[in-house]
XYZ file of C-alpha atoms in Angstrom:
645
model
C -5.473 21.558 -5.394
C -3.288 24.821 -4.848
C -3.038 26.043 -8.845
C -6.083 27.561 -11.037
C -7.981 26.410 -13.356
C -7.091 29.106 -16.697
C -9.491 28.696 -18.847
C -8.911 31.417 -22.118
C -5.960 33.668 -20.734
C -4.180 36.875 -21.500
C -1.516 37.497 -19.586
C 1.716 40.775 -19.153
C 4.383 40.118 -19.013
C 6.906 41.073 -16.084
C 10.102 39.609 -16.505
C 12.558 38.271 -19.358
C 11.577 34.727 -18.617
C 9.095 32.109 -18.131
C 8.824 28.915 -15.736
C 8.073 25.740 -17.499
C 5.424 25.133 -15.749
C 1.496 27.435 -16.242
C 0.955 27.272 -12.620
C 4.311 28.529 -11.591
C 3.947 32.199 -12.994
C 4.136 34.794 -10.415
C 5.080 37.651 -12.123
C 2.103 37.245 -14.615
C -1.078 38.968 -14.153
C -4.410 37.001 -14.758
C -7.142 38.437 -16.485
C -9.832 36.248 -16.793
C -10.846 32.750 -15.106
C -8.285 30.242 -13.708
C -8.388 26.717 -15.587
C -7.309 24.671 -12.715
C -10.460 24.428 -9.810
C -9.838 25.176 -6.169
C -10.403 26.853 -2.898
C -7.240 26.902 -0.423
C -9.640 27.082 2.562
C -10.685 23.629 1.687
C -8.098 21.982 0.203
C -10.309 18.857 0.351
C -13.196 19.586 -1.170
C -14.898 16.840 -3.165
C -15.197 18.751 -6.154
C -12.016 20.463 -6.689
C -10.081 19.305 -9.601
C -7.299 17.104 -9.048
C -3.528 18.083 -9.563
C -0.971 15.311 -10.061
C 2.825 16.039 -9.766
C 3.762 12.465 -11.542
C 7.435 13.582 -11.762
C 7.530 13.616 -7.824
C 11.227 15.168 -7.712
C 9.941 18.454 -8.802
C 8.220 18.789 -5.434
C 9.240 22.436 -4.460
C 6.802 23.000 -7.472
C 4.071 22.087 -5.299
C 5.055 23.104 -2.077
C 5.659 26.499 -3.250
C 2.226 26.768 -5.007
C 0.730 25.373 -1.455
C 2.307 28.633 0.056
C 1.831 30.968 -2.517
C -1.752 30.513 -2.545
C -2.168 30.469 1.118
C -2.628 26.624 2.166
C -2.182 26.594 6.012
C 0.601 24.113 7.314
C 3.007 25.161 4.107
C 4.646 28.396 5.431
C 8.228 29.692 4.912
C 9.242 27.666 7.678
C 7.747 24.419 6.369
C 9.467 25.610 2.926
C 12.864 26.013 4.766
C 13.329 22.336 6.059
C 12.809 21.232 3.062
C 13.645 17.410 3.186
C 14.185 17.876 6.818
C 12.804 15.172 9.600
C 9.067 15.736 9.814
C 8.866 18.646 7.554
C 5.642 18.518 5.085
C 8.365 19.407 2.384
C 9.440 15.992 2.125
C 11.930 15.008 -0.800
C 9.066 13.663 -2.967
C 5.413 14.999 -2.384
C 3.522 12.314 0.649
C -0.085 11.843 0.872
C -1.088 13.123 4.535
C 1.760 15.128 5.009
C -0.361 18.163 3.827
C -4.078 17.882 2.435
C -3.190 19.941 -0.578
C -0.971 16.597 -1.541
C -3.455 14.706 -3.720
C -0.918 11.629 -3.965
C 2.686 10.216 -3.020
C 5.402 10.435 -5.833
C 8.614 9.404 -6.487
C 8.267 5.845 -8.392
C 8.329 7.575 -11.895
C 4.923 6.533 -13.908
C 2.800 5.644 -10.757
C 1.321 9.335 -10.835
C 0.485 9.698 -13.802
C -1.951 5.883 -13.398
C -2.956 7.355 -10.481
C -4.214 10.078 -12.494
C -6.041 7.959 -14.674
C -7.736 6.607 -11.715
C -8.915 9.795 -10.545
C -10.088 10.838 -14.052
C -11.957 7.380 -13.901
C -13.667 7.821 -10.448
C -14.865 11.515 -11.207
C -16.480 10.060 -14.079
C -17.911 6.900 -12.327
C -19.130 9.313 -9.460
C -20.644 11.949 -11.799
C -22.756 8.653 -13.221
C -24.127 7.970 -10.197
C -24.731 11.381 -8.236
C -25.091 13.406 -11.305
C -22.801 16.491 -12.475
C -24.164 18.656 -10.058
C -22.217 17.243 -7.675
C -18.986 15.724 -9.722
C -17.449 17.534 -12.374
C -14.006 18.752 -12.245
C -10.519 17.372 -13.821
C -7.713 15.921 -13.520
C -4.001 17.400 -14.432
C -0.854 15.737 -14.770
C 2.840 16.924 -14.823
C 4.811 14.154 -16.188
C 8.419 13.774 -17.369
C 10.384 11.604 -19.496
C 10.875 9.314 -16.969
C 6.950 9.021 -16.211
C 6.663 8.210 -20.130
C 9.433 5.694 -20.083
C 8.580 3.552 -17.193
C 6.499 0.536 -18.163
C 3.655 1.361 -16.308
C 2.902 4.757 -17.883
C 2.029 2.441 -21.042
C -1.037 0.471 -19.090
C -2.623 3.401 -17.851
C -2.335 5.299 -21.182
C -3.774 2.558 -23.168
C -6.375 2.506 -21.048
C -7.108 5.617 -20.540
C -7.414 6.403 -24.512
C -9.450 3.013 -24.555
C -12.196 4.496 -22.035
C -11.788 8.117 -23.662
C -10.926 9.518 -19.921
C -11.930 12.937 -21.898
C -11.289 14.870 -18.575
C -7.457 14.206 -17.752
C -5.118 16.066 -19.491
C -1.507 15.583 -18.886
C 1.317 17.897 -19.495
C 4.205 16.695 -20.432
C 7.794 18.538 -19.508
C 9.408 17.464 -22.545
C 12.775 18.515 -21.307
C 15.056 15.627 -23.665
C 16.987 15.074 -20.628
C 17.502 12.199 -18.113
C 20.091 11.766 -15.104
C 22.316 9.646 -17.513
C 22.016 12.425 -20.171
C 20.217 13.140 -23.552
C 17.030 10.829 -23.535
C 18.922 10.072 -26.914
C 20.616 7.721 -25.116
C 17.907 5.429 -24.585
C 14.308 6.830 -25.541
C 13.780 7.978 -29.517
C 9.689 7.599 -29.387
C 7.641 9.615 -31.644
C 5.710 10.641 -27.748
C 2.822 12.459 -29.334
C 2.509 9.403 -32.400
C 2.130 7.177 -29.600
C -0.365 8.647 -27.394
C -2.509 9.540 -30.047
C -2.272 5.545 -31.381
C -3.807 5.043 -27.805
C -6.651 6.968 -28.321
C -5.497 10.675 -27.021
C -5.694 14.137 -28.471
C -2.360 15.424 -28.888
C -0.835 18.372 -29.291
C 2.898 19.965 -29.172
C 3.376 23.493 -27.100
C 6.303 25.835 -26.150
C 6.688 25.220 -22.399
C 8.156 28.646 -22.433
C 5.548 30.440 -23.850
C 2.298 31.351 -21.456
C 0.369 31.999 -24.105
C 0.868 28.633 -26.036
C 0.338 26.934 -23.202
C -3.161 28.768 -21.867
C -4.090 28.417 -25.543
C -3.021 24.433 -25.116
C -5.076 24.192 -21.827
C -8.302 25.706 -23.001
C -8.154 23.443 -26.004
C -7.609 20.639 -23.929
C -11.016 21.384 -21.971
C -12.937 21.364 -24.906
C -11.604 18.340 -26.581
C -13.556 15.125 -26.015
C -10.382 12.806 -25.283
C -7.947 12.199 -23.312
C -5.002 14.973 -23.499
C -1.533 15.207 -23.769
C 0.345 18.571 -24.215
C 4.288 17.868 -25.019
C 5.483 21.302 -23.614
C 9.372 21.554 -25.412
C 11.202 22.993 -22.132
C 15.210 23.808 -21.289
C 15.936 22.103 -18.089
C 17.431 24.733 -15.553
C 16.127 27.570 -18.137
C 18.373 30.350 -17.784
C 21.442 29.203 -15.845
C 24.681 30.219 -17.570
C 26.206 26.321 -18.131
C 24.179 23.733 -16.389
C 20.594 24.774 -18.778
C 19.512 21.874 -20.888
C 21.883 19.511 -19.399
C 22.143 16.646 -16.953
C 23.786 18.822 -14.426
C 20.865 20.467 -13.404
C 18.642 17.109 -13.459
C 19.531 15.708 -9.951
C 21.858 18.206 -7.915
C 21.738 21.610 -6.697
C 22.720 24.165 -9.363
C 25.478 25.785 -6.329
C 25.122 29.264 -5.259
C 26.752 31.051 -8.752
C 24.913 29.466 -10.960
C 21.638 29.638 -9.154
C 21.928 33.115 -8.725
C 23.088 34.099 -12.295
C 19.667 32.289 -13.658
C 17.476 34.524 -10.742
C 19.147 37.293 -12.430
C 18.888 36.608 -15.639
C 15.073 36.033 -15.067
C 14.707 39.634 -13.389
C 14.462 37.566 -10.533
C 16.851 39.530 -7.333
C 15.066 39.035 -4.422
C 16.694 37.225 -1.197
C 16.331 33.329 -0.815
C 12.860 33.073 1.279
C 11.135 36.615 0.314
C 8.378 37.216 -1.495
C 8.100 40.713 -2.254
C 5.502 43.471 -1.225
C 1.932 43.059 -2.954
C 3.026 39.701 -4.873
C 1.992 36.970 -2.048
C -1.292 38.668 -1.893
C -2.074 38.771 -5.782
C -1.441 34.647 -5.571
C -3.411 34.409 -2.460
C -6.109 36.556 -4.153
C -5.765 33.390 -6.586
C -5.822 30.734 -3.952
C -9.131 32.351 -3.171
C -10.869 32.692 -6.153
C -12.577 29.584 -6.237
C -14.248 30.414 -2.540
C -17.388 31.275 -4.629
C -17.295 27.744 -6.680
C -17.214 26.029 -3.847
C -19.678 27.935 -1.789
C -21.945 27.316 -4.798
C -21.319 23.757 -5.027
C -21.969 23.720 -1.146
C -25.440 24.914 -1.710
C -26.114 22.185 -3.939
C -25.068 19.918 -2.049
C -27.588 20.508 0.668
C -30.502 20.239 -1.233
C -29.657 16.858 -3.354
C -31.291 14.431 -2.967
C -28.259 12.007 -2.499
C -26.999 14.579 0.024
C -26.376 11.810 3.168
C -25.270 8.889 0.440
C -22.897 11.174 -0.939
C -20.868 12.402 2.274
C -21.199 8.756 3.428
C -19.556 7.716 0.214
C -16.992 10.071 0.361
C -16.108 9.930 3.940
C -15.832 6.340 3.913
C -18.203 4.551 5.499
C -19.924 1.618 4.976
C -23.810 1.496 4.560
C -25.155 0.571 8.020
C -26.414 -2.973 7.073
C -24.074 -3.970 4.848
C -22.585 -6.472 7.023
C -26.123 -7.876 6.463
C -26.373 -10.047 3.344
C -22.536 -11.773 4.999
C -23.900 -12.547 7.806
C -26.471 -14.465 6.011
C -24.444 -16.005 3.827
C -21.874 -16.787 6.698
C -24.668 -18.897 8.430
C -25.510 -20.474 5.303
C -21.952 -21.837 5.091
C -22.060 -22.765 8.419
C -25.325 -25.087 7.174
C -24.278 -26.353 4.014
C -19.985 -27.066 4.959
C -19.680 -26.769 0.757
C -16.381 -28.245 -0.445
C -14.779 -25.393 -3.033
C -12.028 -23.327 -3.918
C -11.434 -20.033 -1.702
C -12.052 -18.877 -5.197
C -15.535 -19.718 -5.779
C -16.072 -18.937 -1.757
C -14.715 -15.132 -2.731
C -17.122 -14.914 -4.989
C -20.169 -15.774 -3.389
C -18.924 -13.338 -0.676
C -19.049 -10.459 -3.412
C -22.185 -11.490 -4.390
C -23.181 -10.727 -0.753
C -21.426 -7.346 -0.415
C -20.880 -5.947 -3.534
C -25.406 -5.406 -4.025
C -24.620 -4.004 -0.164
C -22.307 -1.600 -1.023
C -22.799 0.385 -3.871
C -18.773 2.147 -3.546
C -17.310 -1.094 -4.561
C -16.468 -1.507 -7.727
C -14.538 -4.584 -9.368
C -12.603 -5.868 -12.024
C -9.417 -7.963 -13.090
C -7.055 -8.046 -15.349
C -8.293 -10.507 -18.254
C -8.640 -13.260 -15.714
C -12.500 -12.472 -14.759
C -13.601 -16.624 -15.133
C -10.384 -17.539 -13.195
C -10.194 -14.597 -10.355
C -14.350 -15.097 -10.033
C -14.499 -11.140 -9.315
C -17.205 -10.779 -11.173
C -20.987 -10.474 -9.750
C -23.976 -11.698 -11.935
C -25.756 -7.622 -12.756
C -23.298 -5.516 -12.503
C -22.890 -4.228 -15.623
C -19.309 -3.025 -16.817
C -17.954 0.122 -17.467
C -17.215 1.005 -20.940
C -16.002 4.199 -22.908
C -19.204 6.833 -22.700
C -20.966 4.647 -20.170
C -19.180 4.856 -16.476
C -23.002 3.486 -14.948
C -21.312 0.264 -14.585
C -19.281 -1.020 -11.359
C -16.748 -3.541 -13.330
C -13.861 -2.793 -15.033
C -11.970 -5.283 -17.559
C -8.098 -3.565 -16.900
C -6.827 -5.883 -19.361
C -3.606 -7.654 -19.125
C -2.488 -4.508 -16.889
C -1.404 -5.592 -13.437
C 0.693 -2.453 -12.578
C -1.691 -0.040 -14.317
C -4.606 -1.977 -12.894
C -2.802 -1.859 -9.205
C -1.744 2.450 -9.536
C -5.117 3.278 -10.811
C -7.060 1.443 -7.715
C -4.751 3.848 -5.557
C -5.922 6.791 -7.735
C -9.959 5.854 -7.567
C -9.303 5.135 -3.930
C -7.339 8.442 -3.056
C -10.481 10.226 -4.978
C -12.114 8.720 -2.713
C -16.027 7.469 -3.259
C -14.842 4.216 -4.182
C -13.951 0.957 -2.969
C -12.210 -1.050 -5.209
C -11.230 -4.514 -5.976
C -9.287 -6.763 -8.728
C -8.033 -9.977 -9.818
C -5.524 -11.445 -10.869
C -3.025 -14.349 -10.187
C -0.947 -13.937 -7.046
C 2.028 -14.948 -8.449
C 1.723 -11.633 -10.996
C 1.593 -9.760 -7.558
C 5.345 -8.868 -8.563
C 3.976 -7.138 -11.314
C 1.610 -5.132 -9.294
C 4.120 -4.804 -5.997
C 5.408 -0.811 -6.367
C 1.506 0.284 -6.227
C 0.946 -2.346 -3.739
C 3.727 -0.620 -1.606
C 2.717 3.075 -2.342
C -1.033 2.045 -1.288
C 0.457 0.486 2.059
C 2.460 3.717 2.467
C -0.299 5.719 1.897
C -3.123 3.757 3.843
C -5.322 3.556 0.914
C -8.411 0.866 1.216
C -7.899 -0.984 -2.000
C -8.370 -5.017 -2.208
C -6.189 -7.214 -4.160
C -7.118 -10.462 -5.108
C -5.359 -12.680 -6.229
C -5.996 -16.033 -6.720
C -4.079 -19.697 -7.736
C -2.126 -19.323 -4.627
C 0.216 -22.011 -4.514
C 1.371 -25.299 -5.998
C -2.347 -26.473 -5.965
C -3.166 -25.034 -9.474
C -1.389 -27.969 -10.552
C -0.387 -28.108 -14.282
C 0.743 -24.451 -15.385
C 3.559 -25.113 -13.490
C 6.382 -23.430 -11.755
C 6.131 -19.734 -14.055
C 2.644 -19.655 -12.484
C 3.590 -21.235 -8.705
C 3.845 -18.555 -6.234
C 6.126 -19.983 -3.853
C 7.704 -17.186 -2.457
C 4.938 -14.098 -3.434
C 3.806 -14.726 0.182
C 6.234 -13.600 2.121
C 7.570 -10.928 -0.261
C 3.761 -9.679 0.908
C 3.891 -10.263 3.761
C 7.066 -8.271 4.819
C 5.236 -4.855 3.007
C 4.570 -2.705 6.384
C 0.594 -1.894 6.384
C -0.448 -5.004 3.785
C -2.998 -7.341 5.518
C -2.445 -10.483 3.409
C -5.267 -12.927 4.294
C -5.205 -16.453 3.278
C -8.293 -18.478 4.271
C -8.686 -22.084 4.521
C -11.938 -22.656 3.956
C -15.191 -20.972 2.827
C -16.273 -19.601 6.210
C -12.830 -18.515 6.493
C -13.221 -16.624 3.034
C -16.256 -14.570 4.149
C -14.827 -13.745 7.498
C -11.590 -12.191 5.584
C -13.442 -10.619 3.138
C -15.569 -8.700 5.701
C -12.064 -7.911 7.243
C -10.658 -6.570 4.383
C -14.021 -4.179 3.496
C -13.825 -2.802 7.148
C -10.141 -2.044 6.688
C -10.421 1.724 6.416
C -6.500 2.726 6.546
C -4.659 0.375 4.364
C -4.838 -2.177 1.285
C -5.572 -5.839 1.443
C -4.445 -9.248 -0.467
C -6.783 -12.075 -0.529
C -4.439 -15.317 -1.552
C -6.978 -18.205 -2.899
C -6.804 -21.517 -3.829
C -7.671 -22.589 -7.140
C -8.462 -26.153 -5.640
C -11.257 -27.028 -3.653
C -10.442 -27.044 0.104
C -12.719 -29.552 2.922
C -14.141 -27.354 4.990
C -13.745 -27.007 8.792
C -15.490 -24.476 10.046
C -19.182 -24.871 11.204
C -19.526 -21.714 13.515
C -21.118 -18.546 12.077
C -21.181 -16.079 15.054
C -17.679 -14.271 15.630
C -15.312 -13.662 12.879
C -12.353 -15.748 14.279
C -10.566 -14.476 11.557
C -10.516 -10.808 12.945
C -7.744 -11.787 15.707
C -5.390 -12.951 12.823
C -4.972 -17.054 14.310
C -6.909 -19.285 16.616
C -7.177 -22.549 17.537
C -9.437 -24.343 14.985
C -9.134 -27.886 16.995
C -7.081 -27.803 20.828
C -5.374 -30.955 21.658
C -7.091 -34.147 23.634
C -4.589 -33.399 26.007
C -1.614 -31.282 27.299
C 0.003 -30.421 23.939
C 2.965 -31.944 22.578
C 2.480 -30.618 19.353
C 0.865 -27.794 17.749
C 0.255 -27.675 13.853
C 0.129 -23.958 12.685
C -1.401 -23.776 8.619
C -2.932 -21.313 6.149
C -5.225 -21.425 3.492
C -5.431 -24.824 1.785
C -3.308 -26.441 4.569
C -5.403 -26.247 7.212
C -7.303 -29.131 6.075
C -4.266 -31.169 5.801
C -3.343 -30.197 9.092
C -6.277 -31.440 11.013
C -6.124 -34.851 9.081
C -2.326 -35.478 10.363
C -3.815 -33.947 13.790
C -6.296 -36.459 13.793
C -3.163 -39.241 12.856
C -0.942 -38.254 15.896
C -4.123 -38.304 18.026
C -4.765 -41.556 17.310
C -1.641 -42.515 17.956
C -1.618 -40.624 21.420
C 0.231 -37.589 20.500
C -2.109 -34.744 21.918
C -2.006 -32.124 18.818
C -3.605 -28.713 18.201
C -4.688 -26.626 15.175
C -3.979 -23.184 14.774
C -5.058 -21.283 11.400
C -3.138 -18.612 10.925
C -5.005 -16.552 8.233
C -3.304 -12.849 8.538
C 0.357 -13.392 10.139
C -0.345 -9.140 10.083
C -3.277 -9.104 12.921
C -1.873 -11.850 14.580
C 1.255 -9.942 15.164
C -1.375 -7.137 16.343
C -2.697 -9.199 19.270
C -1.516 -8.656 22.830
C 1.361 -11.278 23.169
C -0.775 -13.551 26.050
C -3.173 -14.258 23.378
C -0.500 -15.211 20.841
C 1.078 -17.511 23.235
C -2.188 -18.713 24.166
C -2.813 -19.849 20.642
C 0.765 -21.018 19.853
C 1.400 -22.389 22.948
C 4.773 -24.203 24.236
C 4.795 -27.186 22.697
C 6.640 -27.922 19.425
C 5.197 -26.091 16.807
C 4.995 -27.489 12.953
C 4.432 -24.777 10.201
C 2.914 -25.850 6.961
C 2.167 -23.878 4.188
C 2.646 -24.767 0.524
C 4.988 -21.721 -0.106
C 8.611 -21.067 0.996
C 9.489 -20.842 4.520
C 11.113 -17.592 4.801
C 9.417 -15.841 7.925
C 8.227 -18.572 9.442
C 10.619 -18.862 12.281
C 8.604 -15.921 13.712
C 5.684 -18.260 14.643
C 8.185 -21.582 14.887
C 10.350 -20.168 17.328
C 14.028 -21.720 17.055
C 13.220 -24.893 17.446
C 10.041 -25.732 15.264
C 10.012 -27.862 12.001
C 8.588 -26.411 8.859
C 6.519 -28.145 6.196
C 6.399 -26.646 2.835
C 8.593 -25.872 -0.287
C 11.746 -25.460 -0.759
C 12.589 -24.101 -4.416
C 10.581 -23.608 -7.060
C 7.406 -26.112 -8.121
C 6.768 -28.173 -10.965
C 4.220 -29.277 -13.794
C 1.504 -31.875 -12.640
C -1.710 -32.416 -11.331
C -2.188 -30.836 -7.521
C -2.268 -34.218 -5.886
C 0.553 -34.931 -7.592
C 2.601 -32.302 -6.024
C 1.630 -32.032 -2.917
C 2.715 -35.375 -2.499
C 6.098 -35.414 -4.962
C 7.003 -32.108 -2.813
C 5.893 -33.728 0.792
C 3.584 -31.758 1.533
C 1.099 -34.168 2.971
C -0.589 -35.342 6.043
C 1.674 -38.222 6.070
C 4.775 -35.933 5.978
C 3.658 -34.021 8.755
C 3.010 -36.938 11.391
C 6.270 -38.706 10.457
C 8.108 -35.379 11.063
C 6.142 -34.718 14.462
C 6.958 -38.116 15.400
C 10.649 -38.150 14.470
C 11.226 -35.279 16.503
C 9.419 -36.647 19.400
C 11.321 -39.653 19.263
């Protein structure tokens, strides 16, 4: 990342002021190593440290560093359209806008569990391909606003919990939030609190370079978790808006900006660097050439060498596909009646032996989300061997750190929990769509079917509030051939996060083919009509079973009916529209799904009859349910037949 790594500093002093921020002092001379570790010829290199900007509105910060140090695709002109259409220099910092980016910001808190991520996947890594190849750190800028939001507590807690010893955050403890003082709403003792979690603590004069290089080099030596409360003036230096609100959210103007440049020493035109400066930081956005060079050498003569850059790239072992496909068969052999739950797990049992990047967890629900594989051992504090992770009753920490391990990259990971606590979860859900980050979500006890906890625990309309999230494959299987095929889906799925929605119930299965993953195209036809259609039942998940019993009604009665599963509405909508049609076709189409029907009409067209729910459930065995709500095969052929006439 574009900063250094300053280990024990000494520093002169050039002007009558200081930025808050360590990395943001160019009119300080360096005279000894950098603390922060980077090369800006490879701004991607596995083994540079990582540099979170968690309080994503301070992004000239970064983009100016990116320049400064000589990152190519961040010049002046980048710098000038600043928030402009297609400009790098967006308003908040992007992933894959620039490769010196390490995350997107904005949603306050979600860097800094990012962060903890990262600090957990370098140390994960390190277990398995030794320090040789992973060692480096992880730094955080957070602000008041990171430490406020909810989420910033999860990821602490469990970041002191696994003494994450290499992630140190600094905190710009400014005392000032858009509505005003943080008096207003925040009195915490910060520093009391983070060290009750477990972290090394310390207070520092944001001000003061050499308080803070002091802070940093402690910070590398301590063996916990950090955080450095650096006591800054917002807007240092300008005549009337410093240390208030009015220089939180809006431009300082013209005469107030330019009485705080002078009053720093700072008279230079908007846009200029001045003679000899820009090359003293790129000399700096060099200096870690010989690290990496070093680290390069390595490199080629591990051992792990060709696992390694496979891991890190991306790709998937060439035979794990493998132990699914047997598995897949074996399904197709043995038709076993179970929950997509129990089917899940079997197919991590398959792939998770297959491919060593994917690592697991949930969030205190491991016996219900069955995301655990018998040998895998779990990671604890001062042993990161393990490839399971107990997140604890975290969702939104659990959800922003899988985007952190996954944008480190090396990993593959999965959790559980209970889809309706997807809400919980749903801003890191959306940031990992936005950024096209392979992370797999699932989520389990999908719908009315898990009976008696009732309506607080009944997703009815999670569904579609996933399924309108742009670059979120939701899958929801039907069966346990259905389960393996999506899971396979979602492991391939290189550019974007996945939800697996499973039924706590047991489902009757239907499939009994093993060869092509039907589920790949999004919907097929599971059973065509005898005839020309009149009707054409479209399900998901635990409904497709119910739909091929009222099929198998109207048949009788000599209504020719189809079946069309529809497990991911997302790579159905991806198929070329004769194919959708073909599946769909013209009859009258019947949607059923034990959820709400909001997006439905997509696949129902104006005139097609949904069967589902329409409010919120209810406490009482499955059966129960399905039938109090009319949900039911029963419902289905009287409505078919009704609108026949």
């Amino acid at each position: 990342m574009p900063s250094a790594r300053w280990r024990s500093t000494r520093w002169s002093r050039r002007s009558p002021a200081i930025p808050a921020c360590p990395w943001a002092w160019p009119t300080w001379r360096r005279r000894s190593s950098p603390f922060l570790k980077f090369d800006a010829a490879d701004p991607r290199w596995p083994d540079r440290d990582r540099f979170v900007l968690s309080a994503g509105h301070g992004s000239m910060l970064l983009y100016a560093l990116l320049n400064l140090t000589g990152h190519a695709g961040m010049g002046i002109e980048e710098i000038r359209r600043f928030r402009q259409l297609h400009s790098p220099a967006a308003g908040h910092p992007e992933f894959g806008e620039h490769p010196g980016i390490e995350t997107t910001t904005g949603p306050l808190g979600q860097g800094l569990a990012n962060a903890v991520g990262m600090a957990l996947a370098e140390r994960m890594l390190a277990a398995r391909f030794g320090k040789s190849l992973v060692d480096h750190r992880t730094w955080v800028i957070a602000g008041d606003g990171c430490l406020q939001e909810g989420i910033s507590h999860e990821a602490a807690s469990l970041a002191g919990h696994l003494q994450l010893d290499k992630l140190t955050v600094l905190y710009d403890d400014n005392q000032i939030t858009i509505d005003g003082d943080t008096s207003l709403s925040f009195t915490d003792d910060t520093l009391k609190r983070f060290a009750a979690y477990g972290w090394a603590v310390r207070r520092v004069d944001g001000h003061d370079a050499e308080a803070v290089a002091s802070a940093l080099a402690w910070a590398t030596r301590v063996n916990k978790p950090v955080l450095l409360a650096c006591r800054t003036i917002i807007g240092f230096s300008a005549p009337t808006k410093a240390g208030t609100a009015g220089s939180h959210g809006s431009p300082l103007g013209a005469a107030e900006a330019a009485a705080a440049k002078s009053a720093m020493g700072w008279n230079h035109p908007a846009f200029e660097v001045p003679e000899g400066l820009r090359e003293r930081w790129e000399a700096a956005g060099k200096r870690g050439g010989g690290t990496r060079r070093a680290w390069l050498k390595r490199l080629a003569k591990h051992p792990m060498q060709a696992e390694f850059e496979r891991a890190l790239a991306g790709r998937l072992p060439e035979a794990w596909h493998e132990p699914l496909a047997a598995l897949r068969a074996k399904t197709a052999a043995d038709m076993p009646k179970i929950a997509s739950r129990i089917a899940s797990q079997r197919a991590l049992e398959a792939l998770v032996p297959a491919v060593p990047e994917m690592v697991g967890g949930s969030a205190d629900l491991t016996g219900s989300n069955n995301t655990n594989v018998k040998g895998i051992p779990a990671v604890t504090a001062g042993n990161f061997a393990g490839r399971y992770i107990h997140w604890g009753v975290r969702e939104h920490g659990m959800a922003a750190a899988m985007n952190g391990m996954a944008l480190h990259g090396g990993i593959i990971p999965y959790s559980g929990t209970f889809l309706v606590f997807a809400d919980y979860m749903r801003p890191a859900i959306r940031l990992a769509a936005l950024m096209r980050q392979r992370v797999i979500h699932v989520l389990t006890h999908d719908s009315i079917g898990l009976g008696e906890d009732g309506p607080t625990h009944q997703p009815v309309e999670t569904l579609a509030g996933l399924r309108c999230i742009p670059n979120l494959a939701v899958f929801r299987p039907g069966d346990a051939m259905e389960t393996a095929e999506c899971w396979e889906l979602a492991v391939k799925r290189a550019d974007g996060p996945s939800v697996l929605a499973l039924s706590r119930q047991n489902l009757t299965p239907f499939r009994t083919d093993s060869g092509e993953n039907r589920c790949a195209r999004g919907g097929y036809v599971v059973e065509e009509a005898s005839g020309e259609r009149r009707a054409t039942l479209i399900a998901t998940g635990s409904e497709v079973p119910l739909a091929l019993v009222a099929r198998a009604a109207l048949e009788a009665d000599g209504i020719p009916t189809a079946v069309v599963s529809l497990p991911s509405w997302e790579l159905f909508a991806a198929q070329d529209a004769s194919y959708r049609e073909q599946v769909l076709g013209d009859a009258l189409r019947v949607g059923i799904e034990a959820a709400v029907g909001f997006g439905w009409e997509r696949w129902l067209g104006p005139e097609g009859i949904f069967i589902g729910m329409g409010g919120f459930g209810a406490s009482a065995p499955a059966e129960d349910l399905f039938r109090h709500f009319g949900i039911t095969a029963d419902a289905v052929v009287a409505a078919v037949k009704k609108r026949l006439g």
